[in-house]
């Protein structure tokens, strides 16, 4: 069973700054990695799939990269509405999440 | 734009069966290519996959829950349902239904709003 690790539990960032979140897989998942954003009281929202493809309607400030076991979600210039918890996912497994505090 | 909506009791007694239904609108549950899924989130915790059902009726469940879970389809109502037997307080969580597009994006592109189920006497 593949385990996903998100090394940062919390990331504190100021508006306008760049945020870099990581996700590591216990074995190669090729490019089969998905990112979600979840705000309090809401369902997760699909951001990125296939490691680097933005979902429809997702702003260009969100980008994903990586392959194999190391993946990164970058928010180029953080906006106030970007606070929340970010999860990575592969197949039936989710990472523990990184909370982005503005 | 497909939409999903969970419904069911918000309170279940220990040892009883948790039953939830997900109503799908804006698309047919009988369309191939989608896996209709249940995911839960314990309070303040991460996401846990429960299982899915395909339009053909084939299912797959989380091994840790497999002995207690059943997911079924009602194509006439465009719904799918979750039953979780012998619940305990550890099953208290927000339950989401979601559309799994694993054949293309490998993830969940549509989610219900979630419903909190509390297990308590």
Coordinates of N, CA, C and O in Angstrom, one line a residue, chain A residues 33-34 36 38 41-46 49-50 87 89-96, chain B residues 39 41 45-49 52 60 96 100 102 104-109 111-113:
Chain A
X33 N -1.0 11.8 -9.4 CA -1.1 12.5 -8.2 C -2.0 13.6 -8.3 O -2.0 14.4 -9.3
X34 N -2.9 13.8 -7.4 CA -4.0 14.8 -7.4 C -3.9 15.7 -6.2 O -3.5 15.2 -5.1
X36 N -6.0 18.6 -3.8 CA -7.3 19.2 -3.4 C -7.1 20.4 -2.4 O -6.1 20.3 -1.6
X38 N -9.3 22.2 0.7 CA -10.5 22.1 1.5 C -10.6 23.3 2.5 O -9.6 23.5 3.2
X41 N -15.7 23.5 6.7 CA -17.1 23.3 6.5 C -17.5 23.0 5.0 O -18.6 22.9 4.7
X42 N -16.5 22.8 4.2 CA -16.7 22.6 2.8 C -16.1 21.2 2.4 O -15.2 20.7 3.0
X43 N -16.6 20.7 1.3 CA -16.0 19.5 0.7 C -14.7 19.9 0.0 O -14.4 21.1 -0.4
X44 N -13.8 18.9 -0.2 CA -12.6 19.2 -0.9 C -12.9 19.6 -2.3 O -13.9 19.3 -2.9
X45 N -12.0 20.4 -2.9 CA -12.1 21.0 -4.3 C -10.9 20.5 -5.1 O -9.8 20.7 -4.7
X46 N -11.2 19.9 -6.2 CA -10.1 19.4 -7.1 C -9.3 20.6 -7.6 O -9.9 21.5 -8.2
X49 N -4.6 17.6 -11.2 CA -4.6 16.2 -11.5 C -3.4 15.9 -12.4 O -2.8 16.8 -13.0
X50 N -3.1 14.6 -12.5 CA -1.9 14.2 -13.2 C -0.7 15.0 -12.9 O 0.1 15.4 -13.8
X87 N -4.7 18.7 0.4 CA -4.4 17.3 0.4 C -3.9 16.8 -0.9 O -4.4 17.2 -2.0
X89 N -3.4 13.2 -3.2 CA -4.1 11.9 -3.3 C -3.6 11.1 -4.4 O -3.3 11.6 -5.5
X90 N -3.4 9.8 -4.2 CA -3.1 8.8 -5.2 C -4.0 7.6 -5.0 O -4.1 7.0 -3.9
X91 N -4.8 7.2 -6.1 CA -5.7 6.1 -6.0 C -6.6 6.3 -4.8 O -7.3 7.3 -4.7
X92 N -6.6 5.3 -3.8 CA -7.5 5.4 -2.7 C -6.9 6.0 -1.5 O -7.4 6.0 -0.4
X93 N -5.7 6.6 -1.6 CA -4.9 7.1 -0.5 C -4.8 8.6 -0.5 O -4.5 9.2 -1.6
X94 N -5.0 9.2 0.6 CA -4.9 10.6 0.8 C -3.7 10.9 1.7 O -3.4 10.2 2.6
X95 N -3.0 12.0 1.4 CA -2.0 12.5 2.4 C -2.7 13.1 3.6 O -3.9 13.3 3.6
X96 N -2.0 13.4 4.6 CA -2.5 13.9 5.9 C -2.9 15.4 5.8 O -3.7 15.9 6.7
Chain B
X39 N -16.5 8.7 0.9 CA -15.3 9.1 1.6 C -15.7 9.7 2.9 O -16.8 10.4 2.9
X41 N -14.5 11.8 6.7 CA -13.5 12.6 7.4 C -13.9 12.7 8.9 O -14.9 13.4 9.2
X45 N -9.8 15.7 11.2 CA -8.8 14.8 10.6 C -8.8 14.8 9.1 O -9.5 15.6 8.5
X46 N -8.1 13.9 8.5 CA -7.9 13.8 7.1 C -9.0 12.9 6.4 O -10.0 12.6 7.1
X47 N -8.8 12.6 5.2 CA -9.8 12.0 4.3 C -9.6 10.5 4.3 O -8.4 10.0 4.1
X48 N -10.7 9.7 4.4 CA -10.5 8.2 4.3 C -11.5 7.7 3.3 O -12.7 7.9 3.4
X49 N -11.0 7.0 2.3 CA -11.8 6.3 1.3 C -12.6 5.2 1.9 O -12.0 4.3 2.6
X52 N -16.3 2.3 -3.5 CA -17.0 2.8 -4.6 C -17.8 1.7 -5.3 O -17.7 0.5 -5.0
X60 N -15.8 -1.9 -4.7 CA -14.5 -2.1 -4.1 C -14.5 -1.3 -2.8 O -15.1 -0.2 -2.7
X96 N -18.9 12.0 2.8 CA -19.0 12.6 1.5 C -19.3 11.6 0.5 O -18.7 10.5 0.5
X100 N -15.6 9.6 -8.8 CA -14.2 9.3 -9.0 C -14.1 9.1 -10.5 O -14.7 8.3 -11.1
X102 N -11.3 8.1 -12.1 CA -10.0 7.5 -12.1 C -9.4 7.2 -13.4 O -8.2 7.1 -13.6
X104 N -9.4 8.9 -16.1 CA -8.8 10.1 -16.7 C -8.0 10.9 -15.8 O -6.8 11.1 -16.0
X105 N -8.6 11.4 -14.7 CA -7.8 12.3 -13.8 C -7.3 11.6 -12.6 O -6.5 12.2 -11.9
X106 N -7.8 10.4 -12.3 CA -7.3 9.7 -11.2 C -7.8 10.3 -9.8 O -7.1 10.0 -8.8
X107 N -8.8 11.1 -9.9 CA -9.3 11.7 -8.6 C -10.8 12.0 -8.7 O -11.5 11.5 -9.5
X108 N -11.2 12.8 -7.7 CA -12.6 13.1 -7.5 C -12.9 14.5 -8.0 O -12.4 15.5 -7.4
X109 N -13.7 14.6 -9.0 CA -14.0 15.9 -9.6 C -15.2 16.6 -9.1 O -15.4 17.8 -9.3
X111 N -18.0 16.6 -5.6 CA -18.3 16.1 -4.3 C -19.6 16.6 -3.8 O -20.1 17.7 -4.2
X112 N -20.3 15.8 -2.9 CA -21.4 16.4 -2.2 C -20.9 17.3 -1.1 O -19.7 17.4 -0.9
X113 N -21.8 18.0 -0.5 CA -21.4 19.0 0.6 C -21.0 18.3 1.9 O -20.3 18.9 2.7

